[in-house]
PDB file of C-alpha atoms and ligand atoms in Angstrom:
ATOM      1  CA  MET N 935     100.858  89.475  69.521  1.00  0.00           C
ATOM      2  CA  THR N 936     102.005  92.993  71.244  1.00  0.00           C
ATOM      3  CA  ARG N 937     105.705  93.415  70.274  1.00  0.00           C
ATOM      4  CA  TYR N 938     107.279  94.802  73.046  1.00  0.00           C
ATOM      5  CA  TRP N 939     110.674  97.002  72.935  1.00  0.00           C
ATOM      6  CA  TRP N 940     112.526  94.513  75.009  1.00  0.00           C
ATOM      7  CA  PHE N 941     111.073  91.499  73.410  1.00  0.00           C
ATOM      8  CA  GLU N 942     113.779  90.989  70.514  1.00  0.00           C
ATOM      9  CA  LYS N 943     117.128  92.326  72.988  1.00  0.00           C
ATOM     10  CA  ILE N 944     116.285  90.770  76.290  1.00  0.00           C
ATOM     11  CA  THR N 945     113.862  87.705  75.327  1.00  0.00           C
ATOM     12  CA  PRO N 946     117.119  85.569  73.527  1.00  0.00           C
ATOM     13  CA  HIS N 947     118.747  85.212  77.006  1.00  0.00           C
ATOM     14  CA  TYR N 948     116.134  83.752  78.747  1.00  0.00           C
ATOM     15  CA  SER N 949     113.999  81.736  76.276  1.00  0.00           C
ATOM     16  CA  HIS N 950     116.184  79.293  76.785  1.00  0.00           C
ATOM     17  CA  GLY N 951     115.304  78.267  73.384  1.00  0.00           C
ATOM     18  CA  TYR N 952     110.953  77.785  74.429  1.00  0.00           C
ATOM     19  CA  ASN N 953     108.607  80.736  72.898  1.00  0.00           C
ATOM     20  CA  VAL N 954     107.927  83.517  75.638  1.00  0.00           C
ATOM     21  CA  ILE N 955     105.015  84.674  76.132  1.00  0.00           C
ATOM     22  CA  PRO N 956     104.883  88.192  77.791  1.00  0.00           C
ATOM     23  CA  ILE N 957     102.657  88.985  80.530  1.00  0.00           C
ATOM     24  CA  TYR N 958     103.584  92.722  81.925  1.00  0.00           C
ATOM     25  CA  GLU N 959     105.688  95.006  81.320  1.00  0.00           C
ATOM     26  CA  LYS N 960     105.717  98.559  82.976  1.00  0.00           C
ATOM     27  CA  ARG N 961     109.090 101.298  83.906  1.00  0.00           C
ATOM     28  CA  THR N 962     108.132 102.004  87.042  1.00  0.00           C
ATOM     29  CA  PRO N 963     110.163 104.959  89.227  1.00  0.00           C
ATOM     30  CA  TYR N 964     112.795 102.545  89.914  1.00  0.00           C
ATOM     31  CA  GLN N 965     113.365  99.555  87.478  1.00  0.00           C
ATOM     32  CA  HIS N 966     112.219  97.921  84.231  1.00  0.00           C
ATOM     33  CA  LEU N 967     109.919  95.378  85.175  1.00  0.00           C
ATOM     34  CA  LEU N 968     109.401  92.267  83.139  1.00  0.00           C
ATOM     35  CA  ILE N 969     106.935  89.424  83.861  1.00  0.00           C
ATOM     36  CA  TYR N 970     106.668  86.613  81.041  1.00  0.00           C
ATOM     37  CA  LYS N 971     106.455  82.946  80.909  1.00  0.00           C
ATOM     38  CA  ASN N 972     107.736  79.706  78.664  1.00  0.00           C
ATOM     39  CA  GLU N 973     107.223  76.598  78.915  1.00  0.00           C
ATOM     40  CA  LEU N 974     110.224  75.662  80.626  1.00  0.00           C
ATOM     41  CA  TRP N 975     110.141  77.526  84.004  1.00  0.00           C
ATOM     42  CA  GLY N 976     106.486  78.366  84.001  1.00  0.00           C
ATOM     43  CA  ARG N 977     106.690  82.722  84.992  1.00  0.00           C
ATOM     44  CA  PHE N 978     109.373  84.528  85.413  1.00  0.00           C
ATOM     45  CA  LEU N 979     110.126  88.251  87.463  1.00  0.00           C
ATOM     46  CA  VAL N 980     112.690  90.452  85.349  1.00  0.00           C
ATOM     47  CA  LEU N 981     113.759  93.950  86.842  1.00  0.00           C
ATOM     48  CA  ASP N 982     115.982  95.872  84.484  1.00  0.00           C
ATOM     49  CA  GLY N 983     116.694  92.609  82.151  1.00  0.00           C
ATOM     50  CA  ILE N 984     118.212  90.222  84.914  1.00  0.00           C
ATOM     51  CA  THR N 985     116.280  87.638  86.142  1.00  0.00           C
ATOM     52  CA  GLN N 986     114.701  87.894  89.781  1.00  0.00           C
ATOM     53  CA  PHE N 987     112.963  84.180  89.996  1.00  0.00           C
ATOM     54  CA  THR N 988     110.897  81.719  87.919  1.00  0.00           C
ATOM     55  CA  GLU N 989     108.099  79.482  89.500  1.00  0.00           C
ATOM     56  CA  LYS N 990     109.663  76.709  88.684  1.00  0.00           C
ATOM     57  CA  ASP N 991     113.209  76.828  91.370  1.00  0.00           C
ATOM     58  CA  GLU N 992     112.014  80.055  93.408  1.00  0.00           C
ATOM     59  CA  PHE N 993     112.141  77.464  95.998  1.00  0.00           C
ATOM     60  CA  ILE N 994     115.642  76.842  96.046  1.00  0.00           C
ATOM     61  CA  TYR N 995     116.589  80.211  96.538  1.00  0.00           C
ATOM     62  CA  HIS N 996     113.940  81.466  99.203  1.00  0.00           C
ATOM     63  CA  GLU N 997     114.593  78.626 101.446  1.00  0.00           C
ATOM     64  CA  THR N 998     118.405  79.215 101.409  1.00  0.00           C
ATOM     65  CA  ILE N 999     118.296  83.139 102.128  1.00  0.00           C
ATOM     66  CA  VAL N1000     115.540  82.203 105.345  1.00  0.00           C
ATOM     67  CA  PHE N1001     116.823  78.552 106.862  1.00  0.00           C
ATOM     68  CA  CYS N1002     120.244  79.263 106.457  1.00  0.00           C
ATOM     69  CA  PRO N1003     120.327  81.676 108.817  1.00  0.00           C
ATOM     70  CA  ALA N1004     117.841  81.452 110.785  1.00  0.00           C
ATOM     71  CA  ALA N1005     119.319  77.532 111.461  1.00  0.00           C
ATOM     72  CA  SER N1006     122.102  79.045 112.560  1.00  0.00           C
ATOM     73  CA  LEU N1007     120.988  81.172 115.579  1.00  0.00           C
ATOM     74  CA  GLU N1008     121.445  80.140 118.829  1.00  0.00           C
ATOM     75  CA  THR N1009     117.753  81.085 119.626  1.00  0.00           C
ATOM     76  CA  PRO N1010     115.002  80.761 116.894  1.00  0.00           C
ATOM     77  CA  PRO N1011     114.484  84.324 115.244  1.00  0.00           C
ATOM     78  CA  GLU N1012     111.587  85.811 116.871  1.00  0.00           C
ATOM     79  CA  LYS N1013     111.820  89.226 115.467  1.00  0.00           C
ATOM     80  CA  VAL N1014     112.608  89.587 111.617  1.00  0.00           C
ATOM     81  CA  LEU N1015     113.589  93.001 109.082  1.00  0.00           C
ATOM     82  CA  VAL N1016     113.114  92.217 105.456  1.00  0.00           C
ATOM     83  CA  ILE N1017     114.645  94.275 103.197  1.00  0.00           C
ATOM     84  CA  GLY N1018     112.883  93.321  99.339  1.00  0.00           C
ATOM     85  CA  GLY N1019     111.406  90.704  98.839  1.00  0.00           C
ATOM     86  CA  GLY N1020     108.319  92.503  97.022  1.00  0.00           C
ATOM     87  CA  ASP N1021     107.650  88.941  95.435  1.00  0.00           C
ATOM     88  CA  GLY N1022     106.769  87.673  98.991  1.00  0.00           C
ATOM     89  CA  GLY N1023     108.911  84.657  98.540  1.00  0.00           C
ATOM     90  CA  VAL N1024     110.668  85.324 101.600  1.00  0.00           C
ATOM     91  CA  ILE N1025     107.804  86.014 104.127  1.00  0.00           C
ATOM     92  CA  ARG N1026     106.496  82.698 102.434  1.00  0.00           C
ATOM     93  CA  GLU N1027     109.584  80.956 103.830  1.00  0.00           C
ATOM     94  CA  LEU N1028     109.503  82.949 106.977  1.00  0.00           C
ATOM     95  CA  GLN N1029     106.232  82.298 107.918  1.00  0.00           C
ATOM     96  CA  LYS N1030     106.520  78.339 107.983  1.00  0.00           C
ATOM     97  CA  ILE N1031     109.025  79.316 111.352  1.00  0.00           C
ATOM     98  CA  SER N1032     106.330  79.187 114.512  1.00  0.00           C
ATOM     99  CA  GLU N1033     108.854  81.373 116.971  1.00  0.00           C
ATOM    100  CA  ILE N1034     109.051  84.156 114.595  1.00  0.00           C
ATOM    101  CA  LYS N1035     106.562  86.583 116.496  1.00  0.00           C
ATOM    102  CA  SER N1036     107.232  89.814 114.141  1.00  0.00           C
ATOM    103  CA  ILE N1037     107.986  90.621 110.262  1.00  0.00           C
ATOM    104  CA  LEU N1038     108.689  94.175 109.036  1.00  0.00           C
ATOM    105  CA  GLN N1039     109.007  93.912 104.943  1.00  0.00           C
ATOM    106  CA  LEU N1040     110.567  96.940 103.469  1.00  0.00           C
ATOM    107  CA  GLU N1041     109.898  96.921  99.408  1.00  0.00           C
ATOM    108  CA  ILE N1042     111.256 100.614  98.150  1.00  0.00           C
ATOM    109  CA  ASP N1043     108.968  99.598  94.809  1.00  0.00           C
ATOM    110  CA  GLN N1044     105.172  99.276  94.943  1.00  0.00           C
ATOM    111  CA  GLU N1045     105.013  98.115  91.514  1.00  0.00           C
ATOM    112  CA  VAL N1046     106.938  95.412  92.082  1.00  0.00           C
ATOM    113  CA  PHE N1047     104.514  94.382  94.932  1.00  0.00           C
ATOM    114  CA  LYS N1048     101.299  95.113  92.785  1.00  0.00           C
ATOM    115  CA  ALA N1049     102.584  93.416  89.743  1.00  0.00           C
ATOM    116  CA  CYS N1050     103.803  90.361  91.971  1.00  0.00           C
ATOM    117  CA  GLN N1051     100.421  90.079  93.774  1.00  0.00           C
ATOM    118  CA  LYS N1052      98.325  89.667  90.811  1.00  0.00           C
ATOM    119  CA  TYR N1053     100.463  87.562  88.542  1.00  0.00           C
ATOM    120  CA  LEU N1054     102.474  85.880  90.757  1.00  0.00           C
ATOM    121  CA  ARG N1055     100.964  85.125  93.452  1.00  0.00           C
ATOM    122  CA  GLU N1056     101.522  81.939  94.365  1.00  0.00           C
ATOM    123  CA  ILE N1057     104.971  82.442  95.064  1.00  0.00           C
ATOM    124  CA  ALA N1058     103.810  84.888  97.780  1.00  0.00           C
ATOM    125  CA  GLY N1059     103.486  84.561 101.955  1.00  0.00           C
ATOM    126  CA  ASP N1060      99.747  85.760 103.302  1.00  0.00           C
ATOM    127  CA  TYR N1061     100.155  89.250 103.908  1.00  0.00           C
ATOM    128  CA  SER N1062      97.018  89.243 106.475  1.00  0.00           C
ATOM    129  CA  ASP N1063      99.077  86.928 109.041  1.00  0.00           C
ATOM    130  CA  PRO N1064      99.244  89.637 111.529  1.00  0.00           C
ATOM    131  CA  ARG N1065     103.226  88.540 112.169  1.00  0.00           C
ATOM    132  CA  VAL N1066     103.326  90.749 108.817  1.00  0.00           C
ATOM    133  CA  GLU N1067     104.055  94.607 108.402  1.00  0.00           C
ATOM    134  CA  PHE N1068     105.228  95.787 104.800  1.00  0.00           C
ATOM    135  CA  ARG N1069     105.754  99.006 103.803  1.00  0.00           C
ATOM    136  CA  ILE N1070     107.016 100.825 101.177  1.00  0.00           C
ATOM    137  CA  ALA N1071     110.149 101.990 101.898  1.00  0.00           C
ATOM    138  CA  ASP N1072     114.228 102.481 101.208  1.00  0.00           C
ATOM    139  CA  GLY N1073     115.530  99.831 103.623  1.00  0.00           C
ATOM    140  CA  ALA N1074     118.901 101.768 103.684  1.00  0.00           C
ATOM    141  CA  LYS N1075     117.122 105.020 104.896  1.00  0.00           C
ATOM    142  CA  PHE N1076     115.413 102.674 107.593  1.00  0.00           C
ATOM    143  CA  VAL N1077     117.889 101.006 108.976  1.00  0.00           C
ATOM    144  CA  ALA N1078     119.703 104.331 109.254  1.00  0.00           C
ATOM    145  CA  GLU N1079     116.865 105.627 111.808  1.00  0.00           C
ATOM    146  CA  ALA N1080     115.927 102.639 113.735  1.00  0.00           C
ATOM    147  CA  PRO N1081     116.857 101.818 116.849  1.00  0.00           C
ATOM    148  CA  ALA N1082     119.397  99.286 117.809  1.00  0.00           C
ATOM    149  CA  GLU N1083     119.484  95.863 118.718  1.00  0.00           C
ATOM    150  CA  THR N1084     116.221  95.648 117.481  1.00  0.00           C
ATOM    151  CA  TYR N1085     115.932  92.422 114.950  1.00  0.00           C
ATOM    152  CA  ASP N1086     117.332  88.686 115.709  1.00  0.00           C
ATOM    153  CA  LEU N1087     117.710  88.252 111.970  1.00  0.00           C
ATOM    154  CA  VAL N1088     117.949  90.655 108.918  1.00  0.00           C
ATOM    155  CA  ILE N1089     117.288  89.273 105.168  1.00  0.00           C
ATOM    156  CA  VAL N1090     118.469  91.715 102.446  1.00  0.00           C
ATOM    157  CA  ASP N1091     116.808  89.619  99.655  1.00  0.00           C
ATOM    158  CA  CYS N1092     117.452  92.616  97.168  1.00  0.00           C
ATOM    159  CA  THR N1093     118.398  93.454  93.283  1.00  0.00           C
ATOM    160  CA  ASP N1094     122.230  93.457  92.145  1.00  0.00           C
ATOM    161  CA  PRO N1095     124.183  96.731  92.963  1.00  0.00           C
ATOM    162  CA  ILE N1096     122.376  98.185  90.544  1.00  0.00           C
ATOM    163  CA  GLY N1097     119.458 100.419  90.153  1.00  0.00           C
ATOM    164  CA  PRO N1098     117.653 101.054  93.621  1.00  0.00           C
ATOM    165  CA  ALA N1099     119.986  98.690  95.655  1.00  0.00           C
ATOM    166  CA  VAL N1100     123.164 100.418  95.153  1.00  0.00           C
ATOM    167  CA  VAL N1101     122.299 101.612  98.432  1.00  0.00           C
ATOM    168  CA  LEU N1102     122.309  98.132 100.344  1.00  0.00           C
ATOM    169  CA  TYR N1103     126.006  97.170  99.465  1.00  0.00           C
ATOM    170  CA  THR N1104     127.708  99.997 100.781  1.00  0.00           C
ATOM    171  CA  GLU N1105     130.190  99.796 104.243  1.00  0.00           C
ATOM    172  CA  GLU N1106     127.253 102.507 105.945  1.00  0.00           C
ATOM    173  CA  PHE N1107     124.846 100.112 105.522  1.00  0.00           C
ATOM    174  CA  TYR N1108     126.677  96.893 106.507  1.00  0.00           C
ATOM    175  CA  LYS N1109     127.628  99.174 109.761  1.00  0.00           C
ATOM    176  CA  ASN N1110     123.913 100.015 110.090  1.00  0.00           C
ATOM    177  CA  ILE N1111     122.673  96.233 110.048  1.00  0.00           C
ATOM    178  CA  ALA N1112     125.508  95.464 112.260  1.00  0.00           C
ATOM    179  CA  ARG N1113     123.751  97.938 114.544  1.00  0.00           C
ATOM    180  CA  VAL N1114     119.901  96.941 114.264  1.00  0.00           C
ATOM    181  CA  LEU N1115     120.744  93.755 115.300  1.00  0.00           C
ATOM    182  CA  LYS N1116     120.663  92.192 118.859  1.00  0.00           C
ATOM    183  CA  PRO N1117     124.093  90.838 119.912  1.00  0.00           C
ATOM    184  CA  LYS N1118     123.478  87.044 118.491  1.00  0.00           C
ATOM    185  CA  GLY N1119     121.800  88.020 115.765  1.00  0.00           C
ATOM    186  CA  CYS N1120     122.542  87.805 111.827  1.00  0.00           C
ATOM    187  CA  PHE N1121     121.990  89.164 108.407  1.00  0.00           C
ATOM    188  CA  ILE N1122     122.120  87.202 104.878  1.00  0.00           C
ATOM    189  CA  GLN N1123     122.043  89.229 101.593  1.00  0.00           C
ATOM    190  CA  GLN N1124     122.060  87.364  97.961  1.00  0.00           C
ATOM    191  CA  ALA N1125     125.723  88.491  96.603  1.00  0.00           C
ATOM    192  CA  SER N1126     124.764  87.998  92.700  1.00  0.00           C
ATOM    193  CA  ILE N1127     125.989  85.237  90.594  1.00  0.00           C
ATOM    194  CA  PRO N1128     129.790  85.165  89.967  1.00  0.00           C
ATOM    195  CA  ARG N1129     129.640  83.469  86.868  1.00  0.00           C
ATOM    196  CA  PHE N1130     128.018  86.503  85.355  1.00  0.00           C
ATOM    197  CA  PHE N1131     128.469  89.224  87.559  1.00  0.00           C
ATOM    198  CA  PRO N1132     132.336  88.519  89.602  1.00  0.00           C
ATOM    199  CA  GLU N1133     132.941  91.881  91.241  1.00  0.00           C
ATOM    200  CA  THR N1134     129.752  91.903  93.672  1.00  0.00           C
ATOM    201  CA  LEU N1135     130.767  89.037  96.395  1.00  0.00           C
ATOM    202  CA  PRO N1136     134.138  90.587  96.680  1.00  0.00           C
ATOM    203  CA  MET N1137     132.900  94.043  97.107  1.00  0.00           C
ATOM    204  CA  ALA N1138     129.803  92.247  99.206  1.00  0.00           C
ATOM    205  CA  TYR N1139     131.655  90.546 101.211  1.00  0.00           C
ATOM    206  CA  HIS N1140     134.784  92.776 102.460  1.00  0.00           C
ATOM    207  CA  ARG N1141     132.475  95.657 103.168  1.00  0.00           C
ATOM    208  CA  ALA N1142     130.807  92.764 105.408  1.00  0.00           C
ATOM    209  CA  GLN N1143     134.091  92.773 106.937  1.00  0.00           C
ATOM    210  CA  LYS N1144     134.329  96.374 108.263  1.00  0.00           C
ATOM    211  CA  ALA N1145     130.910  95.685 110.051  1.00  0.00           C
ATOM    212  CA  PHE N1146     130.854  91.682 111.365  1.00  0.00           C
ATOM    213  CA  PRO N1147     133.436  89.716 113.142  1.00  0.00           C
ATOM    214  CA  VAL N1148     131.976  86.496 111.308  1.00  0.00           C
ATOM    215  CA  VAL N1149     131.562  87.063 107.371  1.00  0.00           C
ATOM    216  CA  GLU N1150     130.882  83.871 105.515  1.00  0.00           C
ATOM    217  CA  ILE N1151     129.686  82.838 101.873  1.00  0.00           C
ATOM    218  CA  LEU N1152     127.457  80.350 100.826  1.00  0.00           C
ATOM    219  CA  ARG N1153     125.454  79.333  97.634  1.00  0.00           C
ATOM    220  CA  ALA N1154     122.507  78.260  95.917  1.00  0.00           C
ATOM    221  CA  PRO N1155     122.073  76.235  92.944  1.00  0.00           C
ATOM    222  CA  VAL N1156     119.207  77.422  91.310  1.00  0.00           C
ATOM    223  CA  PRO N1157     118.833  75.943  87.694  1.00  0.00           C
ATOM    224  CA  CYS N1158     117.529  79.545  85.776  1.00  0.00           C
ATOM    225  CA  TYR N1159     120.136  81.705  86.997  1.00  0.00           C
ATOM    226  CA  GLY N1160     122.244  79.732  84.650  1.00  0.00           C
ATOM    227  CA  ASP N1161     124.740  79.369  87.568  1.00  0.00           C
ATOM    228  CA  GLU N1162     124.920  79.557  91.466  1.00  0.00           C
ATOM    229  CA  ILE N1163     124.251  82.193  93.114  1.00  0.00           C
ATOM    230  CA  ALA N1164     126.066  83.802  96.222  1.00  0.00           C
ATOM    231  CA  PHE N1165     124.917  85.010  99.475  1.00  0.00           C
ATOM    232  CA  ILE N1166     126.749  86.499 102.336  1.00  0.00           C
ATOM    233  CA  LEU N1167     126.002  86.018 105.896  1.00  0.00           C
ATOM    234  CA  GLY N1168     127.362  87.940 108.506  1.00  0.00           C
ATOM    235  CA  SER N1169     127.237  87.355 112.269  1.00  0.00           C
ATOM    236  CA  LYS N1170     128.369  89.220 115.541  1.00  0.00           C
ATOM    237  CA  THR N1171     129.357  85.811 117.234  1.00  0.00           C
ATOM    238  CA  ASP N1172     130.075  82.631 115.178  1.00  0.00           C
ATOM    239  CA  SER N1173     130.046  80.761 111.930  1.00  0.00           C
ATOM    240  CA  ALA N1174     126.790  80.040 110.682  1.00  0.00           C
ATOM    241  CA  CYS N1175     128.015  76.483 108.610  1.00  0.00           C
ATOM    242  CA  LYS N1176     126.271  74.231 111.465  1.00  0.00           C
ATOM    243  CA  PRO N1177     122.347  74.450 111.559  1.00  0.00           C
ATOM    244  CA  ARG N1178     121.321  74.597 115.049  1.00  0.00           C
ATOM    245  CA  ARG N1179     117.734  73.497 114.622  1.00  0.00           C
ATOM    246  CA  SER N1180     116.867  71.183 111.350  1.00  0.00           C
ATOM    247  CA  TYR N1181     114.413  72.922 109.125  1.00  0.00           C
ATOM    248  CA  HIS N1182     113.024  70.757 105.706  1.00  0.00           C
ATOM    249  CA  GLY N1183     111.691  72.583 102.778  1.00  0.00           C
ATOM    250  CA  LYS N1184     111.800  70.972  99.428  1.00  0.00           C
ATOM    251  CA  PHE N1185     115.540  72.008  98.668  1.00  0.00           C
ATOM    252  CA  TYR N1186     116.790  72.678 102.278  1.00  0.00           C
ATOM    253  CA  ASN N1187     117.471  70.137 104.956  1.00  0.00           C
ATOM    254  CA  PRO N1188     120.634  70.182 107.476  1.00  0.00           C
ATOM    255  CA  ALA N1189     122.879  68.239 105.157  1.00  0.00           C
ATOM    256  CA  VAL N1190     121.981  70.823 102.355  1.00  0.00           C
ATOM    257  CA  HIS N1191     123.064  73.574 105.218  1.00  0.00           C
ATOM    258  CA  GLN N1192     126.351  72.565 105.622  1.00  0.00           C
ATOM    259  CA  ALA N1193     126.992  71.437 101.897  1.00  0.00           C
ATOM    260  CA  SER N1194     125.811  75.417 100.940  1.00  0.00           C
ATOM    261  CA  PHE N1195     129.031  76.959 102.751  1.00  0.00           C
ATOM    262  CA  ALA N1196     132.025  75.021 100.817  1.00  0.00           C
ATOM    263  CA  ILE N1197     132.104  77.420  97.976  1.00  0.00           C
ATOM    264  CA  PRO N1198     133.989  76.626  94.813  1.00  0.00           C
ATOM    265  CA  SER N1199     137.679  77.661  95.341  1.00  0.00           C
ATOM    266  CA  TRP N1200     137.850  80.150  91.787  1.00  0.00           C
ATOM    267  CA  TRP N1201     135.172  82.122  94.556  1.00  0.00           C
ATOM    268  CA  GLN N1202     137.454  82.216  96.909  1.00  0.00           C
ATOM    269  CA  ASP N1203     140.211  83.362  94.290  1.00  0.00           C
ATOM    270  CA  LEU N1204     137.893  86.571  93.026  1.00  0.00           C
ATOM    271  CA  LEU N1205     137.809  87.356  97.498  1.00  0.00           C
ATOM    272  CA  LYS N1206     141.472  87.336  97.287  1.00  0.00           C
ATOM    273  CA  GLN N1207     141.557  90.271  94.712  1.00  0.00           C
TER     274      GLN N1207
HETATM  275  N1  SAM M 603     113.038  87.291  95.640  1.00  0.00           N
HETATM  276  C1  SAM M 603     113.774  87.442  94.167  1.00  0.00           C
HETATM  277  C2  SAM M 603     114.680  86.389  93.873  1.00  0.00           C
HETATM  278  O1  SAM M 603     114.542  84.984  94.319  1.00  0.00           O
HETATM  279  O2  SAM M 603     116.163  86.405  93.890  1.00  0.00           O
HETATM  280  C3  SAM M 603     114.540  88.802  94.144  1.00  0.00           C
HETATM  281  C4  SAM M 603     114.555  90.087  95.235  1.00  0.00           C
HETATM  282  S1  SAM M 603     113.211  90.912  94.768  1.00  0.00           S
HETATM  283  C5  SAM M 603     112.221  91.139  93.661  1.00  0.00           C
HETATM  284  C6  SAM M 603     114.189  92.169  94.698  1.00  0.00           C
HETATM  285  C7  SAM M 603     113.621  93.344  95.804  1.00  0.00           C
HETATM  286  O3  SAM M 603     114.457  94.741  96.047  1.00  0.00           O
HETATM  287  C8  SAM M 603     112.715  94.344  94.623  1.00  0.00           C
HETATM  288  O4  SAM M 603     112.038  94.154  94.123  1.00  0.00           O
HETATM  289  C9  SAM M 603     113.356  95.665  94.454  1.00  0.00           C
HETATM  290  O5  SAM M 603     112.582  97.023  93.929  1.00  0.00           O
HETATM  291  C10 SAM M 603     113.928  95.818  95.887  1.00  0.00           C
HETATM  292  N2  SAM M 603     114.897  96.902  96.675  1.00  0.00           N
HETATM  293  C11 SAM M 603     115.832  97.473  95.442  1.00  0.00           C
HETATM  294  N3  SAM M 603     116.359  98.424  95.982  1.00  0.00           N
HETATM  295  C12 SAM M 603     115.731  98.065  97.343  1.00  0.00           C
HETATM  296  C13 SAM M 603     115.827  99.488  98.635  1.00  0.00           C
HETATM  297  N4  SAM M 603     116.982 100.288  98.526  1.00  0.00           N
HETATM  298  N5  SAM M 603     115.034  99.089  99.450  1.00  0.00           N
HETATM  299  C14 SAM M 603     114.257  98.186  99.433  1.00  0.00           C
HETATM  300  N6  SAM M 603     114.103  97.181  98.418  1.00  0.00           N
HETATM  301  C15 SAM M 603     114.504  97.102  97.422  1.00  0.00           C
END
């Protein structure tokens, strides 16, 4: 079996004691891309050494990042902007919402999209859907130039604030998101796993507060991450913690929606920093 440079370095963290079978590895112009599998989690996507998702539990993350904001809007979303999400999992969940008329997805790294289409296609939604437009682009540059009040929902399904996603955690980016959202729109963004990256959540939360009157935190228990992942949700009108519509997935439902907004005390302490 080929021995990749990363095999000894990264694998012990992700094998969870199971043997790991490498599937694909590439250093793209933006990040180090790795796909491999083990008996416990199935196939993994790992970028710059951080697990993005595994076959076994990716639905928890993708249902949360789509249905929590979509259910909280006064009227169902029609125009959606997705930044990141090169694996297509967010597109798959958005396509279950019949009122959505258009989805524009901006993924900066076409190598991620190509590798996921080849080795993880079951995760992805249907890119032949006429509602879906996919572009290779930097989400931060796009929103800086996009017209105001265009989208009902913006989903920032990005990597952690290292590499190409650093620009997606700035005050300027959040102010541009607020500008391109319609008055009753909202946005959601993954804010990493506080257990392992405690600085991301308070940084994203306080910077988003400079652009949105209402910024809330929610969480999802994704087992492969080793602890819960945080999201921030920004709205120009009111709280998102009560669902206005009832969507049901493998993980998500209206009761889970409300429970997602109950965050641990130590996360609240992180915000006081
Ligand atoms: N959906 C997965 C999960 O469950 O966490 C992971 C997210 S997806 C793989 C993260 C994507 O964000 C990557 O494909 C990365 O290339 C993309 N990305 C990072 N910075 C970006 C930017 N500035 N504009 C657009 N896409 C970006």
